[in-house]
Structures are given as C-alpha cells and as structure tokens.
Short mmCIF file of C-alpha atoms and ligand atoms in Angstrom, two decimals:
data_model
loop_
_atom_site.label_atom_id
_atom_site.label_comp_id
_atom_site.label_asym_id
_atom_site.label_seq_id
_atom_site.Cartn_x
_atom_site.Cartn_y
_atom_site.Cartn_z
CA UNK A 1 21.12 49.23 32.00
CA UNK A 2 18.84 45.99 31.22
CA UNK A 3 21.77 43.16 29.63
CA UNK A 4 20.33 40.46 27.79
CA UNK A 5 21.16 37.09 28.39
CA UNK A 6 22.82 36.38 25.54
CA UNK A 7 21.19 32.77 24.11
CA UNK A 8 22.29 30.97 21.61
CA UNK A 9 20.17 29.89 19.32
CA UNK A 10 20.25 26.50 17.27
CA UNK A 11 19.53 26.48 13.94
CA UNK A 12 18.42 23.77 11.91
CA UNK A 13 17.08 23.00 8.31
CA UNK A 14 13.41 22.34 8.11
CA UNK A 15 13.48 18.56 6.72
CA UNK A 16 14.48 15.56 9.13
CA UNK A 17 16.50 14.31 5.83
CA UNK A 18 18.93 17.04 5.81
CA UNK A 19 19.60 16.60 9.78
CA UNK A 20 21.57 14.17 11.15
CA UNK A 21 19.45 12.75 14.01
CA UNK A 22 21.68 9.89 16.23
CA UNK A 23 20.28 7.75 18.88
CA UNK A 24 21.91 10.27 21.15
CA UNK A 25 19.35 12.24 22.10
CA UNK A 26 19.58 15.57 24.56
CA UNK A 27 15.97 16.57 24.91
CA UNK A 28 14.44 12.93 26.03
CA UNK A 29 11.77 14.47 28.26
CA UNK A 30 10.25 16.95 25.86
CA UNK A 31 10.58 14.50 23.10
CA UNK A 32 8.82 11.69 25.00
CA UNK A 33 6.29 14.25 26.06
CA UNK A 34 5.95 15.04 22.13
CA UNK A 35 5.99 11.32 21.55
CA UNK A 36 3.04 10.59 23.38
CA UNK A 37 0.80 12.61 22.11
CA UNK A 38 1.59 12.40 18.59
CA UNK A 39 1.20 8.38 19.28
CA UNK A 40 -2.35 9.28 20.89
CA UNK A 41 -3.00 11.64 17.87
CA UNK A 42 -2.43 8.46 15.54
CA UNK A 43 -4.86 6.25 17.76
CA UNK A 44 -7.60 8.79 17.65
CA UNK A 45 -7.45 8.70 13.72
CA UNK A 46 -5.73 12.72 13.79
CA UNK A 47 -2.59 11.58 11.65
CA UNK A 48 -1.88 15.23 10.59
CA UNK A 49 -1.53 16.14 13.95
CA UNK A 50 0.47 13.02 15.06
CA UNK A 51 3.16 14.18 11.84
CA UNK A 52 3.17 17.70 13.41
CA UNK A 53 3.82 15.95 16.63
CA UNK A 54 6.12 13.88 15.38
CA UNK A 55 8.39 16.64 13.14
CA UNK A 56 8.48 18.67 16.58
CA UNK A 57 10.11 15.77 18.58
CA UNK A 58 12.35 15.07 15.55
CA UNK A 59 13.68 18.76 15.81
CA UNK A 60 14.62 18.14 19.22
CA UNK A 61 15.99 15.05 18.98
CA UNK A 62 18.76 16.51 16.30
CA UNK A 63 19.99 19.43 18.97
CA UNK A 64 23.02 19.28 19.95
CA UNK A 65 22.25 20.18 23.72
CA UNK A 66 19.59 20.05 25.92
CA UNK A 67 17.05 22.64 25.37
CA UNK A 68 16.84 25.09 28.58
CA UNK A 69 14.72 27.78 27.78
CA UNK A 70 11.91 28.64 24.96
CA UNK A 71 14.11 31.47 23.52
CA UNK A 72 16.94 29.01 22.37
CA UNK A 73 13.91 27.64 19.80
CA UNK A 74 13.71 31.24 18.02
CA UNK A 75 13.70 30.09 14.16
CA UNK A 76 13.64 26.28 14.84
CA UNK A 77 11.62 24.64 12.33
CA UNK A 78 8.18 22.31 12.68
CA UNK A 79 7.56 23.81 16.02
CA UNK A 80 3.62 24.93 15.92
CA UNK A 81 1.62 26.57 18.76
CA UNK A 82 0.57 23.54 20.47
CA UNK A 83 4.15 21.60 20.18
CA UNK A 84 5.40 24.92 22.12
CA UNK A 85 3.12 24.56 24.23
CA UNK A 86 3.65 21.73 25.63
CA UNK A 87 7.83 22.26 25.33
CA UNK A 88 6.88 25.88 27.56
CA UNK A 89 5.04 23.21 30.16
CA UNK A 90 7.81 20.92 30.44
CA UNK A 91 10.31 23.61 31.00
CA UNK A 92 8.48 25.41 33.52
CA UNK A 93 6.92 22.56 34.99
CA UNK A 94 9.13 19.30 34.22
CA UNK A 95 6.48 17.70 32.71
CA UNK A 96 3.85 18.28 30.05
CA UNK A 97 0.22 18.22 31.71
CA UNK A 98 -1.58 17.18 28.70
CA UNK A 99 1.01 14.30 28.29
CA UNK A 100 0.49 13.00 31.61
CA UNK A 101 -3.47 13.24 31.12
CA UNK A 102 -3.28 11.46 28.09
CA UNK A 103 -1.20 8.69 29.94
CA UNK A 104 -3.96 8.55 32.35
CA UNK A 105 -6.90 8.60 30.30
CA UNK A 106 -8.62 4.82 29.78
CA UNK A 107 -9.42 5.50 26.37
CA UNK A 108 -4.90 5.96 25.46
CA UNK A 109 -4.59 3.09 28.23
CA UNK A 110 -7.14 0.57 26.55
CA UNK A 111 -6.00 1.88 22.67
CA UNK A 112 -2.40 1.02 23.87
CA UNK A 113 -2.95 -1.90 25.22
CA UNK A 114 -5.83 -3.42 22.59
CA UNK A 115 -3.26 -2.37 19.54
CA UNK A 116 -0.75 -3.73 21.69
CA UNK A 117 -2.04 -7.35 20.48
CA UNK A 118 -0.27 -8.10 16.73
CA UNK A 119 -2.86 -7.98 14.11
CA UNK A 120 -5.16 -4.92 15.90
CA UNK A 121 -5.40 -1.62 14.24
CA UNK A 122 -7.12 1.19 15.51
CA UNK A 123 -10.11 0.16 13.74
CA UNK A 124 -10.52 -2.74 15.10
CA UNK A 125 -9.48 -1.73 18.96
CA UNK A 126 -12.46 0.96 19.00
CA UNK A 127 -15.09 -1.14 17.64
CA UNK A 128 -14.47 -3.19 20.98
CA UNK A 129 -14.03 0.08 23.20
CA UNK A 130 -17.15 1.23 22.54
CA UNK A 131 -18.45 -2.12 23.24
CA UNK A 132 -17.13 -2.24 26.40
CA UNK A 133 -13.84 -4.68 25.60
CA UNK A 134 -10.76 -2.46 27.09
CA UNK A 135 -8.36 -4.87 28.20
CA UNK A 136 -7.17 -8.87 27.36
CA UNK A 137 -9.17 -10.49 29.72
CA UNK A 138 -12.49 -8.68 29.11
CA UNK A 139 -11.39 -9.38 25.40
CA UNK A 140 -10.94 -13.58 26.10
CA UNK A 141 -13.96 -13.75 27.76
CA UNK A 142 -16.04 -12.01 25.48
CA UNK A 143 -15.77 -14.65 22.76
CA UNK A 144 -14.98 -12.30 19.88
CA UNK A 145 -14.38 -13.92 16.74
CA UNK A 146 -10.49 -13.04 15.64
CA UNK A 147 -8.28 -13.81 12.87
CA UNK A 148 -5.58 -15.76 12.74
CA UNK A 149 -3.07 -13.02 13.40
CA UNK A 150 -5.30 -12.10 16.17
CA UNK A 151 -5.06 -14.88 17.61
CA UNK A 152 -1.34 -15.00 17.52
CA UNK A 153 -0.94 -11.82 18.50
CA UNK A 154 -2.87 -12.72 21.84
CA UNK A 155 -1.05 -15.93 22.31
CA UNK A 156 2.30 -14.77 22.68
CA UNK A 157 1.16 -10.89 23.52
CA UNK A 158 3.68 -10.83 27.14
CA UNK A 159 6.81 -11.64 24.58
CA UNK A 160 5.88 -9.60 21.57
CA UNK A 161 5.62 -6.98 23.90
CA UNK A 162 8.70 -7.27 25.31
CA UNK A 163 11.41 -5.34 23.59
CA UNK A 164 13.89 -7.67 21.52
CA UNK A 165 17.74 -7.10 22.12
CA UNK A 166 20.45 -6.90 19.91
CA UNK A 167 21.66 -10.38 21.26
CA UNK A 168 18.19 -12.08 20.00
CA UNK A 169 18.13 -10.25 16.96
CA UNK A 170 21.80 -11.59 16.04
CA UNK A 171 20.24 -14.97 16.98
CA UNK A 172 17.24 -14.54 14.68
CA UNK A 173 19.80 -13.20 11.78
CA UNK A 174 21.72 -16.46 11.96
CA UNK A 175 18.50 -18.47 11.66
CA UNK A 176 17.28 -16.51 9.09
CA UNK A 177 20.73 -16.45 7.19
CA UNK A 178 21.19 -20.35 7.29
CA UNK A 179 17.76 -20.72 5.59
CA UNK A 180 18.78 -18.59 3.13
CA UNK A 181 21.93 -20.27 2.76
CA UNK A 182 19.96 -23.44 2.38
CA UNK A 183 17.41 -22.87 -0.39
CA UNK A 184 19.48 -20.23 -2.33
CA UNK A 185 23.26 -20.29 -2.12
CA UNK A 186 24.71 -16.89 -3.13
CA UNK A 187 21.37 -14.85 -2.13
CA UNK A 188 22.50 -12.35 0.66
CA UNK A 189 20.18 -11.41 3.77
CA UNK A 190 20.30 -7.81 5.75
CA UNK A 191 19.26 -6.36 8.69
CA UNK A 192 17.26 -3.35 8.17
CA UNK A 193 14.86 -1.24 10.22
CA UNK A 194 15.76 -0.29 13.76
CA UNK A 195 18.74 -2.33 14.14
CA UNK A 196 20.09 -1.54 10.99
CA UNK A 197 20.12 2.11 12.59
CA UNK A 198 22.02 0.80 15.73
CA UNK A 199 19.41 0.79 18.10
CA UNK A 200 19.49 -1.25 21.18
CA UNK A 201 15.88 -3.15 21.43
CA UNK A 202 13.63 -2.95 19.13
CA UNK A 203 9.95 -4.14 18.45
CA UNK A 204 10.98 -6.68 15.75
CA UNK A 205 13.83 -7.79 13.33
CA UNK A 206 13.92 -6.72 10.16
CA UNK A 207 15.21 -8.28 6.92
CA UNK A 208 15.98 -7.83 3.22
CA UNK A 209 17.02 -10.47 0.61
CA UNK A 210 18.16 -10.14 -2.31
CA UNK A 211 20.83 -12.56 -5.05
CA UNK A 212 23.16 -10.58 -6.95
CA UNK A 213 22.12 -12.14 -10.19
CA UNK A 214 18.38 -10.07 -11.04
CA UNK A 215 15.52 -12.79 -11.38
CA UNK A 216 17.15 -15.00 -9.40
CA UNK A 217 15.47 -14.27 -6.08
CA UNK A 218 12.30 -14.90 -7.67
CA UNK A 219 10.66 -17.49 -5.27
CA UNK A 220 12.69 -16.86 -2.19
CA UNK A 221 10.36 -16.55 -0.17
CA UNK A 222 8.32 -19.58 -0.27
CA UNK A 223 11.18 -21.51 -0.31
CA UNK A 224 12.60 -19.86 3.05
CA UNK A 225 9.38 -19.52 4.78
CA UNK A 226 8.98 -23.63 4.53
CA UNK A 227 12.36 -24.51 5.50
CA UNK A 228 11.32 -22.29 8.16
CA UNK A 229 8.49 -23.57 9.04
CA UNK A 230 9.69 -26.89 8.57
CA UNK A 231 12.44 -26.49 11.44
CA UNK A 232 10.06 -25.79 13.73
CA UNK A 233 11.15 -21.42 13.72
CA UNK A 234 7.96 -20.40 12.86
CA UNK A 235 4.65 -19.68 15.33
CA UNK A 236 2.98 -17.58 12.74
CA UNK A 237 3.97 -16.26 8.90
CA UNK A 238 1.45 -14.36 6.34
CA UNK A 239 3.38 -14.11 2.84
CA UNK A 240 2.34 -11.40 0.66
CA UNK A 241 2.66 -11.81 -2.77
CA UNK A 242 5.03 -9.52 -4.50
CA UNK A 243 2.36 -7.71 -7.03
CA UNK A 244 5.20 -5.27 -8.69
CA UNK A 245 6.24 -7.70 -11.56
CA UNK A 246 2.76 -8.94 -11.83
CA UNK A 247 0.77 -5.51 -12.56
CA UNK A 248 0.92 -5.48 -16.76
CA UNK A 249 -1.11 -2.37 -16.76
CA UNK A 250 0.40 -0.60 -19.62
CA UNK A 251 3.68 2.12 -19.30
CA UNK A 252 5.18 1.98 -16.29
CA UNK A 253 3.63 4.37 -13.66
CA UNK A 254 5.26 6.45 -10.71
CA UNK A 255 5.79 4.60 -8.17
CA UNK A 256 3.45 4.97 -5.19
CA UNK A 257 4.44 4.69 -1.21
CA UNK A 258 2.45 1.38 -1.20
CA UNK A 259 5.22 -1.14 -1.71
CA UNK A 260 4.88 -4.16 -3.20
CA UNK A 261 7.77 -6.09 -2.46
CA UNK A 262 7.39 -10.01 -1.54
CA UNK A 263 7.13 -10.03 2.04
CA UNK A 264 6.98 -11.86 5.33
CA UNK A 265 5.13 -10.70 8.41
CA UNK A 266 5.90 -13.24 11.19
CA UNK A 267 6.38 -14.27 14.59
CA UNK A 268 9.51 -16.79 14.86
CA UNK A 269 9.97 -19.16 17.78
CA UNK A 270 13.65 -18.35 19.20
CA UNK A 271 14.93 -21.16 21.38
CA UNK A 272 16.70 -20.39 24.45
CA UNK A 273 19.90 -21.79 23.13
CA UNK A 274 19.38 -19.70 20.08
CA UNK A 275 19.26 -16.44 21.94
CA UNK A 276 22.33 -17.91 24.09
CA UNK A 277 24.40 -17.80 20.99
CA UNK A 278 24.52 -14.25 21.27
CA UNK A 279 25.94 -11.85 23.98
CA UNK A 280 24.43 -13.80 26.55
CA UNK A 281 26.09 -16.61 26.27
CA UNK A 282 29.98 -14.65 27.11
CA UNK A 283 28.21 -13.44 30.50
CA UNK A 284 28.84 -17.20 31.38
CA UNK A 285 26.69 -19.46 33.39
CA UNK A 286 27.13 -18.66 36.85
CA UNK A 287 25.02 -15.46 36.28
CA UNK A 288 21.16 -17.11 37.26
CA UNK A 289 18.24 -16.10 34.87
CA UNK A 290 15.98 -13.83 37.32
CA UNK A 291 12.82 -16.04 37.81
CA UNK A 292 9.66 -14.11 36.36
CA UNK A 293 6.38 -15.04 38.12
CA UNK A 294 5.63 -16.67 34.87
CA UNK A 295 8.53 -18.65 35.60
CA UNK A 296 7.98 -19.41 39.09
CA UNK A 297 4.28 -20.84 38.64
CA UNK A 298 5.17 -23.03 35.68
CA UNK A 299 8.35 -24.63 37.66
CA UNK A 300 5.14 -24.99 40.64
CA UNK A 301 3.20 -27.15 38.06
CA UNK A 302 6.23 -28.91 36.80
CA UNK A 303 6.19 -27.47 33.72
CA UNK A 304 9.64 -26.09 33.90
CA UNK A 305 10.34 -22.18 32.52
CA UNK A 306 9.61 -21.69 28.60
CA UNK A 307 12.82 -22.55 26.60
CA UNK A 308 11.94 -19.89 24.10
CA UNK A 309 10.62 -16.82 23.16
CA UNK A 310 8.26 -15.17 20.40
CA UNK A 311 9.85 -12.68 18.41
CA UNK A 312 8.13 -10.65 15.49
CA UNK A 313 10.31 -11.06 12.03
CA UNK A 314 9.45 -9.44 9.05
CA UNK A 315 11.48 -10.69 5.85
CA UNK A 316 11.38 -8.70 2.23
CA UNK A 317 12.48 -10.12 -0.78
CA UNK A 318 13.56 -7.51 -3.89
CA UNK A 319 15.36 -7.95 -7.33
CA UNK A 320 19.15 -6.68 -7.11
CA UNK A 321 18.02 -3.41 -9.32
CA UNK A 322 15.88 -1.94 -6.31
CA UNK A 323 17.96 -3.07 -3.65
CA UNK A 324 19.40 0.32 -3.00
CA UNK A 325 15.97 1.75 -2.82
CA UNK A 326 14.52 -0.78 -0.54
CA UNK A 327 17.09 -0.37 1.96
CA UNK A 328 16.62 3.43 2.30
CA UNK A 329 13.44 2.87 2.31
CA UNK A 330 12.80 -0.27 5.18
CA UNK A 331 15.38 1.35 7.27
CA UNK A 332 13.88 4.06 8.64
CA UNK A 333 12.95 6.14 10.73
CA UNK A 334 9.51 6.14 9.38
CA UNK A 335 9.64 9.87 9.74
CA UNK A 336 12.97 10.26 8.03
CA UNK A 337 11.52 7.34 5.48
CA UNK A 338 8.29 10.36 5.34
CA UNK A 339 10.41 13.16 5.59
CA UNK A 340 12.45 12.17 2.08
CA UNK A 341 9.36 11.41 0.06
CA UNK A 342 8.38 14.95 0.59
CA UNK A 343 11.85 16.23 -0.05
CA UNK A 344 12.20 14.56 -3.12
CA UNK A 345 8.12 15.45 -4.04
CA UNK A 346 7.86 19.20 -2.64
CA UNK A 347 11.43 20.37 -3.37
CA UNK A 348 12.62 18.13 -6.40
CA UNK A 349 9.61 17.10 -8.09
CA UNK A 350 10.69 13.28 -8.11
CA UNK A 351 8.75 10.35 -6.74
CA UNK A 352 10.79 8.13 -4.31
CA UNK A 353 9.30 4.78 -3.15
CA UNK A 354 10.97 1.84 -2.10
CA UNK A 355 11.35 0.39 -5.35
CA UNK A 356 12.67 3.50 -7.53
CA UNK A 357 12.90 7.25 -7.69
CA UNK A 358 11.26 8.81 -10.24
CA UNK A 359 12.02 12.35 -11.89
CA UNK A 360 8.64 14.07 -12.85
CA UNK A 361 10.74 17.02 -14.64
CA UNK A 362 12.96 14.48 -17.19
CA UNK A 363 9.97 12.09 -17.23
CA UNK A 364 12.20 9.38 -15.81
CA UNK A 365 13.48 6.85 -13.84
CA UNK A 366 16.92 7.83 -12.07
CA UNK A 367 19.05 4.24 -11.52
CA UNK A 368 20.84 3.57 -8.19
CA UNK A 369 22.95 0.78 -7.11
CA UNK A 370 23.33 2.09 -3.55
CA UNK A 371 22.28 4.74 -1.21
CA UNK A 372 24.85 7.65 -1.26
CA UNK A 373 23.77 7.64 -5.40
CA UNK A 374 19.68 8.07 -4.34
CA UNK A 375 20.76 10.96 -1.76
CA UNK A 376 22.73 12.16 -4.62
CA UNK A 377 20.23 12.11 -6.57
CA UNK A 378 18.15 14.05 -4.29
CA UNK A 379 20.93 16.66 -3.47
CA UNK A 380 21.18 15.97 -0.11
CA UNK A 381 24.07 14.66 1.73
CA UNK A 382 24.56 11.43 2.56
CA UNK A 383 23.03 10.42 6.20
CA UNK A 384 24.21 6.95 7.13
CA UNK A 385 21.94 4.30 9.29
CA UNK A 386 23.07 5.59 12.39
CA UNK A 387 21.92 9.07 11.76
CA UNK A 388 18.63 8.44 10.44
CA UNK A 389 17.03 7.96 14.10
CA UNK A 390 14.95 11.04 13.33
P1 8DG B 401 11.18 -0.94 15.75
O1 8DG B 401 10.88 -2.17 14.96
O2 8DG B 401 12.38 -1.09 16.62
O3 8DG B 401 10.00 -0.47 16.52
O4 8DG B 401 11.54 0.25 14.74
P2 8DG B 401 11.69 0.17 13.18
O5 8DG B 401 12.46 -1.04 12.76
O6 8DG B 401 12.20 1.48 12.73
O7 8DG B 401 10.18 0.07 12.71
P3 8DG B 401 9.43 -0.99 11.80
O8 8DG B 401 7.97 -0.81 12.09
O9 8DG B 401 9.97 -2.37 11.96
O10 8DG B 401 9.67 -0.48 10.33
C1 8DG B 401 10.93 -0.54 9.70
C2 8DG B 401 10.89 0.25 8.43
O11 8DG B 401 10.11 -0.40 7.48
C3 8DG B 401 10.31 1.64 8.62
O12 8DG B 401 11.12 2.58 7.98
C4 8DG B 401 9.01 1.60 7.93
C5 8DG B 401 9.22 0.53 6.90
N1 8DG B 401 8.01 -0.13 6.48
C6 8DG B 401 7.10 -0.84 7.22
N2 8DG B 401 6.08 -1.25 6.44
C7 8DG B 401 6.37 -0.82 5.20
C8 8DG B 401 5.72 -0.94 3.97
O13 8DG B 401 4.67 -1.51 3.86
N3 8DG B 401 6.36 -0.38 2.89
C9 8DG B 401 7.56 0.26 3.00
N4 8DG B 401 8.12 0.77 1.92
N5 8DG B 401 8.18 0.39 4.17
C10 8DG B 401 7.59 -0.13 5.23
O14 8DG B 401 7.22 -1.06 8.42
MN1 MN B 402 11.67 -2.98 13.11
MN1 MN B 403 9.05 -4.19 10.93
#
C-alpha cells in the first residue's frame, strides 16, 4: 500500500498587496538566491525577468515556514519554470548553481561594483565595461570625465556603501527635523522608505514633509536645503523642482508613476557626535571603536580617524492633500509600491501614483487623507509599514 506523505500546502493570493510580507522571513536562502538574479536581470537591461524574479522571492518571503520540499509550492502564485528551477536546486543542492555563477561572473562583479558608485546607472557602468574600466581604480586612473554626482559618489563610495543603522538614521532625522523646525515652524517631517517599514540598515534615509495648512510648504525645500548646507550637513544635494503645480496643460490628466514631487537627492555629512546621539551613545564609553585599517593609517599620518560619516538622504516635499498618497507610495517595498499600481490598474481600473488615485470607471479622482482610506479604496485590507517588506 503506497501512503502519501501528506504535505501541506500554502496558499497564497497572487498580488504582494494582499499578503502581508514582515521582515521575518523563513525562506532567506532561496529568496537571496532569487534576489540575485533578479538584481543581475535588472543590470543586464532584462527588467521583465528581474519582476518575475522578484514576485517569486516575494512569494517566499510571505510563507509562514520554511519551504522543504517543491510539492509544498503546488498552486503558489508567480512561481515560473525558471524561478522553480532554481528553488528545485537549492533544495536538492543547498544552493542555486546559476546564483553562485552569476556571483562569480566579472561582468555581475564589475556591474555591482561600478553601480555601486552614487550617480552610475547601468548605462553608464557598461559603456566603461566594454571599455575595459571594471573596477574604482582602473576607473580613477582612466581620467573619465564624471558629473558631479559622480564624483561624489566616488568620494565617499566606502561609507555610502556601508549600510546605515537605525541609530544614524535617528541622528539624521533630528538634523533634518531641526531644519525644518527652523525655516517652517508647524511643517512636520517623516521617515519613510525602509525604515519607515522597520528595517534594521538600510541604504539611505528617507523623508517626507509636509505643513498641515495646503500651500504652505511651498518653498520648503530651498529653504531647508540652505540651512542645511549652511551648517555644514551637506557633502552633496541636487533639488528637483516640483513640476506637478507647474504643468498648466489643460484638464487634469491621470496621474503617471513618474512623480513629481519637490525633492532632495543627497549625501549629508553625519558627525560622529551626531550618530552618538543615538543608541550608541547608551553602550557607554568604555566599549573602544574597532580600528578599521582606514583608521589605523590615518592615526599613522597624524591625521586622526574621520569624525564623520557620509550618509545618502533623500527629502520630498508634498502639499497636505497628497500626503496620504505619497507615503504609500515612498514607503515601499518597491515591489509592493509595483505590485498596487497593478492591483489598482488590472483589477480596479484606477490609476494610483504617488500623488492621487484615479478611478477610470467614475472618471475621477478618489480623495484620501490617510492610508487605510486609499487601501479602502482599492478593496484591499489594510497592510501597515511593517508588513509591506514584500
Ligand atoms: P533601502 O533604502 O533600505 O535600500 O530601501 P528602501 O528605502 O525601500 O528603498 P529606496 O530606494 O530608498 O526607496 C524608497 C521608496 O521610494 C521606494 O518605495 C521607492 C520609492 N521611490 C524612489 N524613487 C521614487 C520616485 O521617483 N517616485 C516615487 N513615487 N517613488 C520613488 O526611490
Ligand atoms: Mn531608503
Ligand atoms: Mn531613497
């Protein structure tokens, strides 16, 4: 008499919006497997495989238990041939073969680390592949002209590298909130992205302001990037002008994914005792920074170690009236961010950006003053911050 293992199978809707996805994640090794080679599908200019990639891992990531064999993923959504694939070679295997070629290969290693710099797309990084440039030195030496970002990016490329902790993000927030404090009093400033969604590190620190009065954050941003600048906080800062408010070009049209808040991109200079302020600072003194090589050589020359870091900020500015929709739609995930544009486009006919949701059906614009109401809107349940880490 043959018995059948009896598996249980998961099941799970198709949409990374209708899934609660936390930071707790069972399935890390298939999912960084996935990971990679969705990020080396996105450097080799193959973004509809990198989504496909990407929806696969974000499956995962929502289980509730670690995956243990490839008959638990019987009805699982997102989960093409080659995603399979590569979850049947991790099982069997413990790792996924193609994943750890694509780790090897010099053309992932030099995209990685040439994109790596702030202010390099993919563009850019395989014009100088194919002439050769694959790393920073080669880069330096062969004189390219860059742009100022560029040239930023390569200054401080060992700290913007490095991931930022919740401690030095808390320290940035205080910075950033005393400027606002300082050039508009009543304007409020919050954390978004990443950190908004309770992660740990993160590649940068993300802000929106707004003032509860509408109109009245008009020219925040100017005014907070120079008292910025003008205590010495900023290394680099490209404003782009917000271009919402400014296009008169007749009836108002849907809105599009490209957003066009007022906003920041920038790398602030965090002094030590600025990032002591935070969490650091109740592990007490008697606990000795490790000495980096870094370190070590500059104490050599006399120099003493750096007393601060580079950190990449970005700041948005939006009226009160979108507020709700630009804090769905700066905090992430990008794929959940993806995932509810083409729940609200494919199953609701609306139009979500950052700015507004539109409904195609009532040829209208549905109002929100916070996020539960957009969900709402969308008929979905609400997913807070925390469970957006699809
Ligand atoms: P990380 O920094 O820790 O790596 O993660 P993150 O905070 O989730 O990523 P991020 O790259 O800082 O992006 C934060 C959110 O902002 C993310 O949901 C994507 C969104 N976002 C951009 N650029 C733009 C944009 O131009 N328009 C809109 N609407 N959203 C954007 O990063
Ligand atoms: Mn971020
Ligand atoms: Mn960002």
């Amino acid at each position: 008499q043959m018995n059948e293992v009896e598996v249980e199978a998961f099941s799970t809707p198709s949409y990374a919006c209708q899934r609660r996805t936390t930071l707790d994640n069972h399935n890390a090794v298939l999912t960084d497997a996935l990971s990679l080679l969705a990020e080396n599908a996105e450097l080799s200019d193959e973004d509809g495989r990198g989504v496909a990639f990407r929806r696969a891992a974000a499956v995962l990531k929502s289980l509730p238990e670690p995956v243990t064999g490839l008959t638990q993923l019987r009805g699982l959504p997102c989960l093409g041939g080659h995603s399979l694939r590569v979850i049947k070679d991790v099982l069997e295997n413990g790792a996924s073969s193609e994943a750890e070629a694509t780790k090897q290969s010099e053309r992932f290693k030099a995209l990685k680390v040439l994109t790596g710099i702030f202010g390099v797309g993919v563009k850019t990084a395989e014009r100088w592949i194919r002439d050769g440039i694959v790393g920073l030195q080669q880069l330096q030496l062969s004189e390219r002209p860059l742009n100022r970002a560029q040239r930023a990016g390569l200054r401080h490329y060992e700290d913007l590298n490095r991931p930022v902790t919740r401690a030095e993000a808390a320290a940035v927030a205080a910075v950033v909130e005393e400027a606002v404090a300082a050039v508009l009093p009543g304007a409020r400033t919050t954390l978004i992205g990443g950190f908004r969604r309770g992660k740990l590190t993160g590649h940068d620190v993300d802000f929106l302001m707004t003032h509860p009065e509408e109109g009245r954050e008009a020219g925040l941003m100017p005014k907070v990037v120079s008292w910025l600048d003008s205590q010495g906080f900023l290394l680099y800062q490209k404003t782009t002008r917000n271009s919402y408010l400014e296009a008169k070009d007749g009836p108002a049209r849907p809105p599009s994914n490209m957003d066009r808040f007022e906003r920041c991109y920038s790398i602030f200079k965090l002094p030590e005792e600025a990032r002591r302020g935070g969490e650091e600072a109740r592990r007490g003194a008697e606990e000795a920074e490790p000495c980096s090589g870094a370190a070590a050589a500059s104490q050599v020359k006399g120099e003493g170690p750096k007393p601060w870091r580079a950190v990449r900020v970005d700041l948005v500015v939006s009226p009160i009236s979108q507020f709700a929709f630009a804090l769905l739609g700066w905090t992430g995930s990008k794929l959940f961010e993806r995932e509810l544009r083409r729940w609200a486009g494919h199953e609701k006919a609306m139009s979500l950006s950052s700015h507004a949701l539109y409904d195609n059906k009532q040829s209208r614009y549905l109002r929100a003053s916070s996020e539960e109401e957009i969900f709402a809107h969308l008929g979905l349940e609400y997913v807070p911050p925390s469970e957006r880490n699809a």
